[in-house]
């Protein structure tokens, strides 16, 4: 693998949206895959890594990446209960992502001391978060919830809101999202094909990550 980019000090992670154009959404089924997978993503130029809490070993994977890949900015995704928040932070998560939010979950994330992206899919949810002082959000499920047309329509009346669209986005659609003024990055899984993970082909993951890191708005 090529040399990874310079590490991002914990204190400097003020906005997940500005670390890279793409945040890989990672499902770790085997803890031993966590470090080499994260190292490949970082080497490819994608330092912000969202490990979803969809498997029993997710917290162990976050802990392994936090300890073993210092250049990674590892976060926890699919955070859906307040109890998960301190567990994730204790494991080493440097940001939190939820598919949706409630007042109780939002309070827990705000108290965590790390950046967070609560999920939204409606204008009312965006307005409610702005009312609570939250300006950075996850737009999910992006393609199903209206895609670029929906986010473009929000930019006029709600320019202060910024998004990380996730859900159904691949390399074909990503540049269109990244071209929007209210999108800082996108979340996706296309740089993590199941056959590459099964074969532990970390070189392929790094190559796909490098292509994703090079995505820029069109025109």
CSV table of N, CA and C in Angstrom, one decimal, residues 101-199:
chain,number,residue,atom,x,y,z
A,101,UNK,N,-33.4,10.6,14.2
A,101,UNK,CA,-33.1,11.1,15.5
A,101,UNK,C,-34.4,11.3,16.3
A,102,UNK,N,-34.2,11.3,17.6
A,102,UNK,CA,-35.3,11.7,18.6
A,102,UNK,C,-34.7,12.7,19.5
A,103,UNK,N,-35.5,13.4,20.3
A,103,UNK,CA,-34.9,14.4,21.2
A,103,UNK,C,-33.9,13.8,22.2
A,104,UNK,N,-34.3,12.6,22.7
A,104,UNK,CA,-33.4,11.9,23.7
A,104,UNK,C,-32.1,11.5,23.0
A,105,UNK,N,-32.2,10.9,21.8
A,105,UNK,CA,-30.9,10.5,21.2
A,105,UNK,C,-30.1,11.7,20.8
A,106,UNK,N,-30.7,12.8,20.4
A,106,UNK,CA,-30.0,14.0,20.1
A,106,UNK,C,-29.3,14.6,21.3
A,107,UNK,N,-30.0,14.6,22.4
A,107,UNK,CA,-29.4,15.1,23.6
A,107,UNK,C,-28.1,14.3,24.0
A,108,UNK,N,-28.2,13.0,23.8
A,108,UNK,CA,-27.1,12.1,24.1
A,108,UNK,C,-25.9,12.4,23.2
A,109,UNK,N,-26.2,12.6,21.9
A,109,UNK,CA,-25.1,12.8,21.0
A,109,UNK,C,-24.5,14.2,21.2
A,110,UNK,N,-25.3,15.2,21.6
A,110,UNK,CA,-24.8,16.5,21.8
A,110,UNK,C,-23.9,16.5,23.1
A,111,UNK,N,-24.2,15.6,24.0
A,111,UNK,CA,-23.4,15.5,25.3
A,111,UNK,C,-22.2,14.7,25.1
A,112,UNK,N,-22.0,14.0,24.0
A,112,UNK,CA,-20.9,13.1,23.8
A,112,UNK,C,-19.5,13.7,23.7
A,113,UNK,N,-19.5,15.0,23.2
A,113,UNK,CA,-18.2,15.7,23.1
A,113,UNK,C,-17.6,15.4,21.7
A,114,UNK,N,-18.2,14.6,20.9
A,114,UNK,CA,-17.7,14.4,19.5
A,114,UNK,C,-18.6,14.8,18.5
A,115,UNK,N,-18.2,15.1,17.2
A,115,UNK,CA,-19.1,15.5,16.2
A,115,UNK,C,-20.1,14.4,15.9
A,116,UNK,N,-21.3,14.8,15.4
A,116,UNK,CA,-22.3,13.8,15.1
A,116,UNK,C,-23.2,14.3,13.9
A,117,UNK,N,-23.7,13.3,13.2
A,117,UNK,CA,-24.6,13.6,12.1
A,117,UNK,C,-25.9,12.9,12.3
A,118,UNK,N,-26.9,13.6,12.8
A,118,UNK,CA,-28.3,13.0,12.9
A,118,UNK,C,-28.9,12.9,11.6
A,119,UNK,N,-29.7,11.8,11.4
A,119,UNK,CA,-30.3,11.5,10.1
A,119,UNK,C,-31.6,12.3,9.9
A,120,UNK,N,-31.8,12.8,8.7
A,120,UNK,CA,-33.0,13.4,8.3
A,120,UNK,C,-33.5,13.0,6.9
A,121,UNK,N,-34.8,13.1,6.7
A,121,UNK,CA,-35.3,12.9,5.3
A,121,UNK,C,-36.4,13.8,4.9
A,122,UNK,N,-36.8,14.7,5.9
A,122,UNK,CA,-37.9,15.7,5.6
A,122,UNK,C,-37.4,17.1,5.9
A,123,UNK,N,-38.1,18.1,5.4
A,123,UNK,CA,-37.8,19.5,5.7
A,123,UNK,C,-38.1,19.8,7.1
A,124,UNK,N,-39.1,19.2,7.7
A,124,UNK,CA,-39.5,19.5,9.1
A,124,UNK,C,-38.4,19.0,10.0
A,125,UNK,N,-37.8,17.9,9.7
A,125,UNK,CA,-36.7,17.4,10.5
A,125,UNK,C,-35.5,18.3,10.5
A,126,UNK,N,-35.2,18.8,9.3
A,126,UNK,CA,-34.1,19.8,9.1
A,126,UNK,C,-34.4,21.0,10.0
A,127,UNK,N,-35.6,21.6,9.8
A,127,UNK,CA,-35.9,22.8,10.6
A,127,UNK,C,-35.8,22.5,12.1
A,128,UNK,N,-36.3,21.4,12.5
A,128,UNK,CA,-36.2,21.0,14.0
A,128,UNK,C,-34.8,21.0,14.5
A,129,UNK,N,-33.9,20.4,13.7
A,129,UNK,CA,-32.5,20.3,14.1
A,129,UNK,C,-31.8,21.7,14.1
A,130,UNK,N,-32.2,22.5,13.1
A,130,UNK,CA,-31.6,23.9,13.1
A,130,UNK,C,-32.1,24.6,14.3
A,131,UNK,N,-33.3,24.4,14.7
A,131,UNK,CA,-33.9,25.0,16.0
A,131,UNK,C,-33.1,24.6,17.2
A,132,UNK,N,-32.5,23.4,17.1
A,132,UNK,CA,-31.7,22.9,18.2
A,132,UNK,C,-30.2,23.2,18.1
A,133,UNK,N,-29.9,24.0,17.1
A,133,UNK,CA,-28.5,24.4,16.9
A,133,UNK,C,-27.6,23.4,16.1
A,134,UNK,N,-28.2,22.5,15.5
A,134,UNK,CA,-27.5,21.5,14.7
A,134,UNK,C,-27.6,21.9,13.2
A,135,UNK,N,-26.4,22.0,12.6
A,135,UNK,CA,-26.4,22.4,11.2
A,135,UNK,C,-25.9,21.4,10.2
A,136,UNK,N,-25.3,20.3,10.8
A,136,UNK,CA,-24.7,19.3,9.9
A,136,UNK,C,-25.5,18.0,10.1
A,137,UNK,N,-25.9,17.4,9.1
A,137,UNK,CA,-26.8,16.2,9.2
A,137,UNK,C,-26.5,15.2,8.1
A,138,UNK,N,-27.0,14.0,8.4
A,138,UNK,CA,-27.0,12.9,7.4
A,138,UNK,C,-28.4,13.0,6.6
A,139,UNK,N,-28.4,12.9,5.3
A,139,UNK,CA,-29.6,12.8,4.6
A,139,UNK,C,-29.8,11.4,4.1
A,140,UNK,N,-30.8,10.7,4.7
A,140,UNK,CA,-30.9,9.3,4.5
A,140,UNK,C,-32.4,8.9,4.5
A,141,UNK,N,-32.8,8.0,3.6
A,141,UNK,CA,-32.0,7.3,2.5
A,141,UNK,C,-32.0,8.2,1.3
A,142,UNK,N,-30.8,8.7,0.9
A,142,UNK,CA,-30.7,9.8,0.0
A,142,UNK,C,-31.5,9.6,-1.4
A,143,UNK,N,-31.2,8.5,-2.1
A,143,UNK,CA,-31.8,8.3,-3.4
A,143,UNK,C,-33.3,8.1,-3.2
A,144,UNK,N,-33.7,7.3,-2.2
A,144,UNK,CA,-35.2,7.1,-2.0
A,144,UNK,C,-35.9,8.3,-1.5
A,145,UNK,N,-35.2,9.2,-0.8
A,145,UNK,CA,-35.9,10.3,-0.2
A,145,UNK,C,-35.9,11.6,-1.1
A,146,UNK,N,-35.5,11.5,-2.3
A,146,UNK,CA,-35.6,12.6,-3.2
A,146,UNK,C,-34.3,13.0,-3.9
A,147,UNK,N,-33.2,12.4,-3.5
A,147,UNK,CA,-31.9,12.6,-4.2
A,147,UNK,C,-31.4,14.1,-4.3
A,148,UNK,N,-30.7,14.3,-5.3
A,148,UNK,CA,-30.1,15.7,-5.5
A,148,UNK,C,-31.2,16.7,-5.7
A,149,UNK,N,-32.3,16.4,-6.3
A,149,UNK,CA,-33.4,17.4,-6.6
A,149,UNK,C,-33.9,17.9,-5.2
A,150,UNK,N,-34.1,17.0,-4.3
A,150,UNK,CA,-34.6,17.4,-3.0
A,150,UNK,C,-33.6,18.3,-2.2
A,151,UNK,N,-32.4,17.8,-2.2
A,151,UNK,CA,-31.4,18.6,-1.5
A,151,UNK,C,-31.2,20.0,-2.2
A,152,UNK,N,-31.2,20.1,-3.5
A,152,UNK,CA,-31.1,21.3,-4.2
A,152,UNK,C,-32.2,22.3,-3.8
A,153,UNK,N,-33.4,21.7,-3.6
A,153,UNK,CA,-34.6,22.6,-3.2
A,153,UNK,C,-34.5,23.1,-1.8
A,154,UNK,N,-33.7,22.4,-1.0
A,154,UNK,CA,-33.5,22.8,0.4
A,154,UNK,C,-32.5,23.9,0.5
A,155,UNK,N,-31.6,24.0,-0.4
A,155,UNK,CA,-30.5,25.0,-0.3
A,155,UNK,C,-31.0,26.4,-0.3
A,156,UNK,N,-32.1,26.7,-1.0
A,156,UNK,CA,-32.6,28.1,-1.0
A,156,UNK,C,-33.1,28.5,0.3
A,157,UNK,N,-34.2,27.9,0.9
A,157,UNK,CA,-34.7,28.3,2.1
A,157,UNK,C,-33.9,28.0,3.4
A,158,UNK,N,-33.1,27.0,3.3
A,158,UNK,CA,-32.3,26.5,4.4
A,158,UNK,C,-30.8,26.4,4.1
A,159,UNK,N,-30.2,27.5,3.7
A,159,UNK,CA,-28.8,27.4,3.3
A,159,UNK,C,-27.8,27.1,4.4
A,160,UNK,N,-28.2,27.3,5.6
A,160,UNK,CA,-27.4,27.0,6.8
A,160,UNK,C,-27.2,25.5,7.1
A,161,UNK,N,-28.0,24.7,6.5
A,161,UNK,CA,-27.9,23.2,6.7
A,161,UNK,C,-27.0,22.6,5.7
A,162,UNK,N,-26.1,21.7,6.3
A,162,UNK,CA,-25.2,21.0,5.4
A,162,UNK,C,-25.4,19.5,5.6
A,163,UNK,N,-25.2,18.7,4.5
A,163,UNK,CA,-25.5,17.3,4.6
A,163,UNK,C,-24.4,16.4,4.1
A,164,UNK,N,-24.5,15.1,4.6
A,164,UNK,CA,-23.8,14.0,4.1
A,164,UNK,C,-24.9,13.0,3.6
A,165,UNK,N,-25.2,13.1,2.3
A,165,UNK,CA,-26.2,12.1,1.8
A,165,UNK,C,-25.7,10.7,1.8
A,166,UNK,N,-26.5,9.7,2.2
A,166,UNK,CA,-26.1,8.3,2.2
A,166,UNK,C,-27.3,7.5,1.9
A,167,UNK,N,-27.1,6.4,1.1
A,167,UNK,CA,-28.2,5.5,0.8
A,167,UNK,C,-28.4,5.5,-0.7
A,168,UNK,N,-27.9,4.4,-1.3
A,168,UNK,CA,-28.1,4.3,-2.8
A,168,UNK,C,-27.2,5.1,-3.6
A,169,UNK,N,-26.1,5.6,-3.0
A,169,UNK,CA,-25.2,6.5,-3.8
A,169,UNK,C,-24.0,5.7,-4.2
A,170,UNK,N,-23.6,5.7,-5.5
A,170,UNK,CA,-22.4,5.1,-6.0
A,170,UNK,C,-21.6,6.1,-6.7
A,171,UNK,N,-20.5,5.7,-7.4
A,171,UNK,CA,-19.6,6.6,-8.1
A,171,UNK,C,-20.3,7.4,-9.2
A,172,UNK,N,-21.4,6.8,-9.7
A,172,UNK,CA,-22.1,7.5,-10.8
A,172,UNK,C,-22.8,8.8,-10.3
A,173,UNK,N,-23.5,8.6,-9.2
A,173,UNK,CA,-24.3,9.7,-8.6
A,173,UNK,C,-23.5,10.7,-7.7
A,174,UNK,N,-22.4,10.2,-7.1
A,174,UNK,CA,-21.7,10.9,-6.1
A,174,UNK,C,-21.3,12.3,-6.6
A,175,UNK,N,-20.7,12.5,-7.8
A,175,UNK,CA,-20.3,13.8,-8.2
A,175,UNK,C,-21.5,14.8,-8.3
A,176,UNK,N,-22.7,14.3,-8.6
A,176,UNK,CA,-23.8,15.2,-8.7
A,176,UNK,C,-24.2,15.7,-7.3
A,177,UNK,N,-24.1,14.9,-6.3
A,177,UNK,CA,-24.4,15.3,-4.9
A,177,UNK,C,-23.3,16.3,-4.5
A,178,UNK,N,-22.0,15.9,-4.7
A,178,UNK,CA,-20.9,16.8,-4.3
A,178,UNK,C,-20.9,18.2,-4.9
A,179,UNK,N,-21.6,18.3,-6.0
A,179,UNK,CA,-21.7,19.6,-6.7
A,179,UNK,C,-22.7,20.5,-6.0
A,180,UNK,N,-23.5,20.0,-5.2
A,180,UNK,CA,-24.5,20.9,-4.5
A,180,UNK,C,-23.8,21.7,-3.4
A,181,UNK,N,-24.3,22.9,-3.2
A,181,UNK,CA,-23.7,23.8,-2.2
A,181,UNK,C,-23.9,23.4,-0.8
A,182,UNK,N,-24.9,22.6,-0.5
A,182,UNK,CA,-25.2,22.2,0.8
A,182,UNK,C,-24.7,20.8,1.1
A,183,UNK,N,-23.9,20.2,0.3
A,183,UNK,CA,-23.4,18.9,0.5
A,183,UNK,C,-21.9,18.9,0.8
A,184,UNK,N,-21.4,18.4,1.9
A,184,UNK,CA,-20.0,18.4,2.2
A,184,UNK,C,-19.3,17.1,1.8
A,185,UNK,N,-20.0,16.0,1.9
A,185,UNK,CA,-19.5,14.7,1.5
A,185,UNK,C,-20.7,13.8,1.3
A,186,UNK,N,-20.4,12.6,0.8
A,186,UNK,CA,-21.4,11.5,0.7
A,186,UNK,C,-20.9,10.3,1.4
A,187,UNK,N,-21.9,9.5,1.8
A,187,UNK,CA,-21.5,8.2,2.4
A,187,UNK,C,-21.8,7.1,1.4
A,188,UNK,N,-21.0,6.0,1.4
A,188,UNK,CA,-21.2,5.0,0.5
A,188,UNK,C,-20.5,3.7,0.8
A,189,UNK,N,-20.8,2.7,0.1
A,189,UNK,CA,-20.1,1.3,0.3
A,189,UNK,C,-19.4,0.8,-0.9
A,190,UNK,N,-19.5,1.5,-2.0
A,190,UNK,CA,-19.0,0.9,-3.3
A,190,UNK,C,-17.6,0.6,-3.3
A,191,UNK,N,-16.8,1.2,-2.4
A,191,UNK,CA,-15.3,0.9,-2.4
A,191,UNK,C,-15.1,-0.3,-1.5
A,192,UNK,N,-16.1,-1.0,-1.1
A,192,UNK,CA,-16.0,-2.1,-0.2
A,192,UNK,C,-16.8,-3.3,-0.7
A,193,UNK,N,-16.5,-3.8,-2.0
A,193,UNK,CA,-17.3,-4.9,-2.5
A,193,UNK,C,-17.1,-6.1,-1.7
A,194,UNK,N,-18.2,-6.9,-1.5
A,194,UNK,CA,-18.2,-8.0,-0.7
A,194,UNK,C,-17.2,-9.1,-1.1
A,195,UNK,N,-17.0,-9.3,-2.4
A,195,UNK,CA,-16.0,-10.3,-2.8
A,195,UNK,C,-14.6,-9.9,-2.4
A,196,UNK,N,-14.3,-8.6,-2.5
A,196,UNK,CA,-13.0,-8.1,-2.1
A,196,UNK,C,-12.7,-8.3,-0.6
A,197,UNK,N,-13.8,-8.0,0.2
A,197,UNK,CA,-13.6,-8.2,1.7
A,197,UNK,C,-13.4,-9.7,2.0
A,198,UNK,N,-14.2,-10.5,1.3
A,198,UNK,CA,-14.2,-12.0,1.6
A,198,UNK,C,-12.8,-12.5,1.2
A,199,UNK,N,-12.2,-12.0,0.1
A,199,UNK,CA,-10.9,-12.4,-0.3
A,199,UNK,C,-9.8,-11.7,0.4
